[in-house]
Coordinates of C-alpha atoms in Angstrom, one line a residue:
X13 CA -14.0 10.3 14.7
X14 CA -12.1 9.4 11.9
X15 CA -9.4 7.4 13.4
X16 CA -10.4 3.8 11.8
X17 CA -10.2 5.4 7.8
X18 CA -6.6 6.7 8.9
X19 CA -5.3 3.4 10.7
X20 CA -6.9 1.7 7.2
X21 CA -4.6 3.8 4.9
X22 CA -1.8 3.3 7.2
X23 CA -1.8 -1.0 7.0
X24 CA -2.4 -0.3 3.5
X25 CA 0.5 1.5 2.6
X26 CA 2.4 -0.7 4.8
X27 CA 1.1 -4.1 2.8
X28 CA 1.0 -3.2 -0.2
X29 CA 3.9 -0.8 -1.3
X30 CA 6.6 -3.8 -0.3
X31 CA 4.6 -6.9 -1.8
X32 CA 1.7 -7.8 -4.2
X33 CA 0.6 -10.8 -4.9
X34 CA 2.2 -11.7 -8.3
X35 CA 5.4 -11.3 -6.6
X36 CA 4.5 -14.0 -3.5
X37 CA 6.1 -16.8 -5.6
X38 CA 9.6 -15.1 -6.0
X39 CA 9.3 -14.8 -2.0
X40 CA 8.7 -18.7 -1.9
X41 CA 11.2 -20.1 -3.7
X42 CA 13.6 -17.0 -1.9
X43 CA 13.1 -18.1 1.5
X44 CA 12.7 -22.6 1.1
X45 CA 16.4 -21.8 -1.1
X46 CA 17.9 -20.0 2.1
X47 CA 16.1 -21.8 4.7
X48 CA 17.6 -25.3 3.2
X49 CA 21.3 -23.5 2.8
X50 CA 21.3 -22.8 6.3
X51 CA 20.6 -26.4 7.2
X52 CA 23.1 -28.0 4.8
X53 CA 26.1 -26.0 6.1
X54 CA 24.9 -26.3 10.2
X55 CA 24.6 -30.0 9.8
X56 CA 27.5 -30.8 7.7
X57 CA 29.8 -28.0 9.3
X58 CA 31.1 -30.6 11.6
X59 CA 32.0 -33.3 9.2
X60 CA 33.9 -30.8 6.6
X61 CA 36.0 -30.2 9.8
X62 CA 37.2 -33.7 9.3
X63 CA 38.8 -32.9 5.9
X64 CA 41.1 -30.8 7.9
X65 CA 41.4 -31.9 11.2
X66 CA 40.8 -35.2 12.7
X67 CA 41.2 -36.4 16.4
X68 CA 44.3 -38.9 16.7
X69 CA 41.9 -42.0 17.1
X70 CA 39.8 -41.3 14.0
X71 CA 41.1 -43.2 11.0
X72 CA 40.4 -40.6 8.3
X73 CA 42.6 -41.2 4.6
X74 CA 45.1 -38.6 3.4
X75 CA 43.7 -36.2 0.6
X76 CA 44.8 -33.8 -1.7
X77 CA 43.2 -30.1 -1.6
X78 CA 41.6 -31.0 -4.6
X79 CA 39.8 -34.2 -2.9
X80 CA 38.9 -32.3 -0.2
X81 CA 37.3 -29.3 -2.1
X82 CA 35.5 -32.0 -4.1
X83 CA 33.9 -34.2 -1.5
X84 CA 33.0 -30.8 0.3
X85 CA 30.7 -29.4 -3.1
X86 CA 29.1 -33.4 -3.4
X87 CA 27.6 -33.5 0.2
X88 CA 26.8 -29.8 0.1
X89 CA 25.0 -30.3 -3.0
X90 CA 23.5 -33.9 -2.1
X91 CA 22.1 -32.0 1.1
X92 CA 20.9 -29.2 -0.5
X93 CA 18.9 -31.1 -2.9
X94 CA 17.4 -33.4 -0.6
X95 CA 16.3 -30.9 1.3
X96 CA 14.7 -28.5 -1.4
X97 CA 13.3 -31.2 -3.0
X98 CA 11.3 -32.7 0.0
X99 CA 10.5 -28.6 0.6
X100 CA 9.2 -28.5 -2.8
X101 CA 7.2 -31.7 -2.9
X102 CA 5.6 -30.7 0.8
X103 CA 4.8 -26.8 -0.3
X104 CA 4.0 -27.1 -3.8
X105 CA 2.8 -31.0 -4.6
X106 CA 1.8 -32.5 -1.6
X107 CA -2.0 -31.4 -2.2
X108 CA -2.4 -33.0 -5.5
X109 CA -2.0 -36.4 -3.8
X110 CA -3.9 -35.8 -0.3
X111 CA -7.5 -36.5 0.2
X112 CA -9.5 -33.1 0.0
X113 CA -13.0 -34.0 1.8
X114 CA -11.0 -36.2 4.4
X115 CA -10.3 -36.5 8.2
X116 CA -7.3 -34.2 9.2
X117 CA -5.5 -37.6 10.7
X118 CA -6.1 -39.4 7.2
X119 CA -3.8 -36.0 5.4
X120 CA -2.0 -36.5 8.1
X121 CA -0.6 -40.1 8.2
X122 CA -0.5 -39.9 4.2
X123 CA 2.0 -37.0 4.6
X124 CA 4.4 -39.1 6.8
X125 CA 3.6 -41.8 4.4
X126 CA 4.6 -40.0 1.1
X127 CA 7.6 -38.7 3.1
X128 CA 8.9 -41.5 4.4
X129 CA 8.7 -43.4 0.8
X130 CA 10.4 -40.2 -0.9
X131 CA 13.1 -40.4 2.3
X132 CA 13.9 -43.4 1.9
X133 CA 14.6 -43.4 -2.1
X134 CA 16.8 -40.4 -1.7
X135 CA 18.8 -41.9 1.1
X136 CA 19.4 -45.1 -1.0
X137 CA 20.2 -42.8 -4.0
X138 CA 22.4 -40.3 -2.1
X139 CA 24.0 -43.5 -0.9
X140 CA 24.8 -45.1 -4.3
X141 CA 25.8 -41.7 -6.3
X142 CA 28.4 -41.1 -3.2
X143 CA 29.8 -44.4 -3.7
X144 CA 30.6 -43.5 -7.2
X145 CA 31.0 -39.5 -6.9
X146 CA 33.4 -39.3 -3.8
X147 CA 33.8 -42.8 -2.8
X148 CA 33.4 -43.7 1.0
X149 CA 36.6 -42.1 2.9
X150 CA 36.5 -43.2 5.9
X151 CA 34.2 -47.2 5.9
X152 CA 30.9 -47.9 4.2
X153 CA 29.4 -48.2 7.7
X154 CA 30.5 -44.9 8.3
X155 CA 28.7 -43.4 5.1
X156 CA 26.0 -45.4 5.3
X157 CA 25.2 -44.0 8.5
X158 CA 26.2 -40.3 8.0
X159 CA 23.2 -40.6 5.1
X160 CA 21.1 -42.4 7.6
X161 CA 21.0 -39.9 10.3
X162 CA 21.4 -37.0 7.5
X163 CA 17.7 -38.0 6.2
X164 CA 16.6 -38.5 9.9
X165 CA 16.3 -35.0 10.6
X166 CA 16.1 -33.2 6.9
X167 CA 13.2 -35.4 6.5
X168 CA 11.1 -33.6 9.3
X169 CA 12.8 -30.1 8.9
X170 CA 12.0 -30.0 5.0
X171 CA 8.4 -30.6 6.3
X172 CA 8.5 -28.1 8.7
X173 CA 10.2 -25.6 6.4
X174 CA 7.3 -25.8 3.8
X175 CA 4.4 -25.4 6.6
X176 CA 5.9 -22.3 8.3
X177 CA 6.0 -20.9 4.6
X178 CA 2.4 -22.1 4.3
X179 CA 1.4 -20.3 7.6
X180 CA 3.6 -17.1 6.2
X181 CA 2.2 -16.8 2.8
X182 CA -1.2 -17.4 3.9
X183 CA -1.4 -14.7 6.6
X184 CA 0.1 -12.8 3.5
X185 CA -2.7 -13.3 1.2
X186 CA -5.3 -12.3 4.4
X187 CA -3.5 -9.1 4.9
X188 CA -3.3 -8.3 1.0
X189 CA -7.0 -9.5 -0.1
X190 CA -8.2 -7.3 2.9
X191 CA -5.9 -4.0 1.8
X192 CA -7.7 -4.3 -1.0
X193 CA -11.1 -4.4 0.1
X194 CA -10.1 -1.6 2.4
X195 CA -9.1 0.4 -0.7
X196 CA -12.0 -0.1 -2.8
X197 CA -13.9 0.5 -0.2
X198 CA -12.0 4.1 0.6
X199 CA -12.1 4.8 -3.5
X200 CA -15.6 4.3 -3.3
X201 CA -16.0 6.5 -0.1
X202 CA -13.9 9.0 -1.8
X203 CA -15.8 8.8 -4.9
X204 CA -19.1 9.1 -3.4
X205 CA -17.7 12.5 -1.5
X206 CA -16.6 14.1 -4.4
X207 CA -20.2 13.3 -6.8
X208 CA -21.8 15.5 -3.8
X209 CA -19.9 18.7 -4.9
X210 CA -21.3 18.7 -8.4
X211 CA -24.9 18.6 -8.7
X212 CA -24.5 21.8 -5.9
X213 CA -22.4 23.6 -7.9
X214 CA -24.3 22.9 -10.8
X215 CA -27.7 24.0 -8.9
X216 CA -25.7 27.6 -7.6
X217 CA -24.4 28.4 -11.4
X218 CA -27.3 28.1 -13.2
X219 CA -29.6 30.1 -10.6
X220 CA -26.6 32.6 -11.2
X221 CA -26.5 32.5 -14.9
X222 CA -30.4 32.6 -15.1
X223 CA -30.7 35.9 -12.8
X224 CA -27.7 37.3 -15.2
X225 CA -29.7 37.0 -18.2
X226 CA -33.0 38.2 -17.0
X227 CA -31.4 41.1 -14.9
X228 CA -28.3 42.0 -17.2
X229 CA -27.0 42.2 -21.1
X230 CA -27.2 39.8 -23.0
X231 CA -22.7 40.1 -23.2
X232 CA -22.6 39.9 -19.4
X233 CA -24.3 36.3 -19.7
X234 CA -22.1 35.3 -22.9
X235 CA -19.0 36.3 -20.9
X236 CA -20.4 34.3 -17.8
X237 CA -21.3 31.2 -19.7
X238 CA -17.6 31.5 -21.2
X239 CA -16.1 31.8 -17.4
X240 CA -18.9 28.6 -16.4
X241 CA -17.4 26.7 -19.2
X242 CA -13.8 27.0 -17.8
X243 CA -14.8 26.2 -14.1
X244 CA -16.9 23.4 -15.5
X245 CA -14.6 21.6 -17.4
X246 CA -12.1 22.0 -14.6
X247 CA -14.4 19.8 -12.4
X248 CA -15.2 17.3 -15.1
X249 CA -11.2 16.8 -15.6
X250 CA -10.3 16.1 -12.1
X251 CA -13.5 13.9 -11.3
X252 CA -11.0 10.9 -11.8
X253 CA -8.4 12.7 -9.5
X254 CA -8.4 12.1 -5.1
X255 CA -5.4 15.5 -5.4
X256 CA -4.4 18.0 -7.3
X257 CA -1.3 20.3 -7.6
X258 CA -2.4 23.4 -5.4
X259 CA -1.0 25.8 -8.4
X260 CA -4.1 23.7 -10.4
X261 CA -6.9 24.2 -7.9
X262 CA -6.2 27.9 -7.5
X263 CA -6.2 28.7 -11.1
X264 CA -9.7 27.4 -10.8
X265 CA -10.4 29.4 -7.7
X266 CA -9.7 32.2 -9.1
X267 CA -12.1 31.3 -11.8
X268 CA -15.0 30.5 -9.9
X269 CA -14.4 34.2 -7.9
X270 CA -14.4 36.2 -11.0
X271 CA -17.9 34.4 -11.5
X272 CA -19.0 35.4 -7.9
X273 CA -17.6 38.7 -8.6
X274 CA -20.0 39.1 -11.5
X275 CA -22.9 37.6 -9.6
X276 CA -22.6 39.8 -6.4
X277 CA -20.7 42.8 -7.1
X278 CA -19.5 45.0 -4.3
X279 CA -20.8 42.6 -1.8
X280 CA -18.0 40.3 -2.7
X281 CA -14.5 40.8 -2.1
X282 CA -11.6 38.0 -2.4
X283 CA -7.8 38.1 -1.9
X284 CA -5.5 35.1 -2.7
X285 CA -1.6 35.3 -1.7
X286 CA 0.5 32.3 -1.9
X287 CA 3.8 32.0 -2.5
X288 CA 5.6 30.0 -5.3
X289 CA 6.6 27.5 -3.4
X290 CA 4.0 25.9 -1.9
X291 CA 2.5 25.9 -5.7
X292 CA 3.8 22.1 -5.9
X293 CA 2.1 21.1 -2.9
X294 CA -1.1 18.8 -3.7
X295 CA -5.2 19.1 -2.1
X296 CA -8.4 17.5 -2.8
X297 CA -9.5 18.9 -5.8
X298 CA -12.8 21.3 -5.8
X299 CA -11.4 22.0 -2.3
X300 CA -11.9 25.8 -2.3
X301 CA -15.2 25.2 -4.4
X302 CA -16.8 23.9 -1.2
X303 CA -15.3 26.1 1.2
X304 CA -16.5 29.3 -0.8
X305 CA -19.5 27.7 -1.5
X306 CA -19.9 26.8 2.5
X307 CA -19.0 30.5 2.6
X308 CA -21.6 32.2 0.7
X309 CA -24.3 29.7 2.2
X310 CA -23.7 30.8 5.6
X311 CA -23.4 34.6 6.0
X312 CA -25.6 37.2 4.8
X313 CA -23.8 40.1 3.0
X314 CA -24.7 43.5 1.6
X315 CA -22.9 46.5 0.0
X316 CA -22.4 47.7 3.1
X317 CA -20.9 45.2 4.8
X318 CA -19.6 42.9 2.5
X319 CA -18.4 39.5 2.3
X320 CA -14.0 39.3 2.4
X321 CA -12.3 35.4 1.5
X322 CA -8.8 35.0 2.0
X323 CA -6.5 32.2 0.4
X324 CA -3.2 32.0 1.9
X325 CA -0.7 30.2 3.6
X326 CA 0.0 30.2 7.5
X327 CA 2.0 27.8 9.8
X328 CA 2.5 25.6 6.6
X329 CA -1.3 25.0 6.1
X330 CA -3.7 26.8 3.7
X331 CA -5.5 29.1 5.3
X332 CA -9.7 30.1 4.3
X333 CA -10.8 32.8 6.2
X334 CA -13.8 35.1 5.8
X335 CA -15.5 37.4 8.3
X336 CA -18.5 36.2 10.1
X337 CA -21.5 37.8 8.8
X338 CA -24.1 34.9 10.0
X339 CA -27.9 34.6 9.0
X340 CA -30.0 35.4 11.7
X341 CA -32.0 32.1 10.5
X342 CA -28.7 29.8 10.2
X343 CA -28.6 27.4 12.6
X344 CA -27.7 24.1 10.7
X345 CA -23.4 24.0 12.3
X346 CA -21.0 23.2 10.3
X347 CA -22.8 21.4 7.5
X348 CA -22.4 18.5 5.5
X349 CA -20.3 19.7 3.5
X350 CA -17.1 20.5 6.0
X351 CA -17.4 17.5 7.1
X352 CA -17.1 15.8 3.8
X353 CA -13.9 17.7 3.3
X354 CA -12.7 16.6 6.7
X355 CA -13.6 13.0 5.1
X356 CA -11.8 13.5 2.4
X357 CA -8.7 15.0 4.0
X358 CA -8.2 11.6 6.1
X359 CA -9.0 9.2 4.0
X360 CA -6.5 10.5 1.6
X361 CA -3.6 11.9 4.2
X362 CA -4.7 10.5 6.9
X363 CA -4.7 14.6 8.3
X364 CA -7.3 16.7 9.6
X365 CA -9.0 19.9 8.9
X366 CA -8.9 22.5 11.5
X367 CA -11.9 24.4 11.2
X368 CA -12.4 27.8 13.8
X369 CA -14.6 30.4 14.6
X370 CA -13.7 33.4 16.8
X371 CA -13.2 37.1 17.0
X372 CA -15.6 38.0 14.0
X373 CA -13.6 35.5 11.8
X374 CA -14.3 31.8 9.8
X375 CA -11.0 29.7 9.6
X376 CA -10.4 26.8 8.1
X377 CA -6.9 25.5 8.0
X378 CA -6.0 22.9 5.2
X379 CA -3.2 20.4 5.6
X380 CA -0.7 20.6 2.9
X381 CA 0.2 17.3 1.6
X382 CA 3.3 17.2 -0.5
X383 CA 2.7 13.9 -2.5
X384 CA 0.8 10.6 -1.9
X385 CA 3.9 8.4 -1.4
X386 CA 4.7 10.1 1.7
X387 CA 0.9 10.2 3.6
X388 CA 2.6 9.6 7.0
X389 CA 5.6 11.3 6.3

């Protein structure tokens, strides 16, 4: 019933917590450094080989460590840059200079134009500042082809480099913009849920205070506005909040019985017994405000058989029970409000609510959740 709102919080927890959006560019220039490190040192690994070792019919010049240390840095570094600087120009600058309302084909054979224009200068310019830097070892012919062939293959790996990136960071930004549609959407959801619980509260009190004043002192309804004013501001202080510390939400329970307590008397009875540990825990807040609310609406109490809630914790779940003391005339189920709890529950802990009714008892068991960075825990 609820599966879709709990896969939703899942993907976003997943997307979100590792990456946002301001930090995509780090990523970028992250993965095009390492990605083009990679290709230097597999496509020149075979010719730093010839500074040490060289077969017997391959004229290769005598050179000091020094020499050879310092030929090694000039075509790791003339790689590197030749690489990352195509990268650059085809992820980054490329779109400035490419038709926007154009056939595909036309981007396309302008991309191998620009690229072959920018290949070519960097090969004559790798060429020339080797000539000075390092000298040519072994022949010119030699060098001039090793640059050659070098720019053969960076050319169309630097262009593949920056389009896998595109086709990364893009499905990126799809899975981001939509984790955040999803979560507006859920606040809103949320938001909606929790707006529900206060005009019925608000309806129950005043009924309550009105038959206090008209039926008791004038100090019993002073002494009731005064308990109303603490329960009220409780709910106007966590409107903001999707969970609360469970130590929080009971002080206010306890609130909102001693109110109860004045309004029915000896049909109402209440016990809460938690221990100090699960105090730390967090729930929805106004949690037990709809259960005790659901409570009263349901079952039809008297003197004589009065109404019992217990708050306490069993199997490491909260636990609302009350005995069954149904209206003859109650047929509406569950009611709206249980299932808007269940709502909330999964949308923010992706968790149920178990809700049971047997042997003359209500139950309603409440996941515990221990803090919203570890929903799936």
């Amino acid at each position: 019933m609820y599966g879709s709102c709990s896969s939703n919080w899942f993907w976003i927890n997943l997307i979100i917590t590792p990456m946002k959006m301001t930090d995509l560019r780090k990523y970028e220039i992250t993965f095009l450094i390492l990605a083009s490190l990679l290709i230097t040192f597999a496509s020149n690994l075979p010719y730093y080989t010839l500074f040490f070792y060289s077969p017997a019919n391959f004229q290769f010049p005598e050179l000091s460590s020094a020499q050879k240390f310092y030929r090694i840095i000039w075509y790791t570094c003339q790689i590197e840059f030749s690489i990352l600087f195509l990268s650059f120009f085809n992820y980054y600058w490329i779109r400035f200079l490419l038709a926007k309302k154009s056939l595909v084909v036309l981007n396309i054979l302008l991309i191998l134009i620009y690229n072959s224009v920018l290949a070519v200068l960097l090969f004559k310019a790798s060429y020339f500042l080797g000539e000075i830097a390092v000298g040519h070892p072994i022949s010119e012919r030699f060098a001039f082809n090793y640059y050659l062939w070098k720019f053969v293959y960076i050319t169309p790996a630097s262009i593949a480099l920056a389009l896998i990136l595109k086709l990364v960071i893009s499905k990126r930004e799809v899975e981001l913009n939509n984790a955040r549609l999803v979560e507006e959407n859920l606040s809103n959801q949320l938001k909606s849920l929790k707006d529900q619980v206060k005009p019925h509260f608000l309806f129950n009190t005043l009924n309550t205070l009105s038959e206090l004043i008209r039926n008791q002192s004038r100090e019993e309804g002073l002494k009731f506005v005064d308990d109303l004013s603490v329960v009220y501001r409780y709910i106007l202080e966590q409107s903001n909040h999707d969970l609360v510390d469970l130590r929080v939400e009971l002080n206010f329970a306890q609130s909102y019985l001693r109110l109860l307590k004045k309004r029915f008397y000896n049909k109402f009875n209440s016990e809460i017994s938690i221990e100090e540990k699960y105090l730390m825990y967090q729930i929805p807040p106004l949690t037990f405000l709809l259960l005790i609310e659901n409570t009263i609406k349901h079952n039809e109490f008297t003197d004589r058989s009065p109404l019992m809630i217990t708050i306490d914790i069993d199997r490491n779940e909260i636990r609302v029970e009350n005995n069954l003391l149904p209206k003859t005339s109650d047929s509406s189920g569950l009611g709206i409000g249980l299932q808007n709890l269940n709502k909330r529950y999964v949308l923010l802990s992706g968790k149920e609510v178990v809700i049971n009714k047997s042997q003359g008892k209500f139950t309603v068991r409440l996941p515990l959740i221990k803090d919203r960075t570890q929903y799936r825990s």
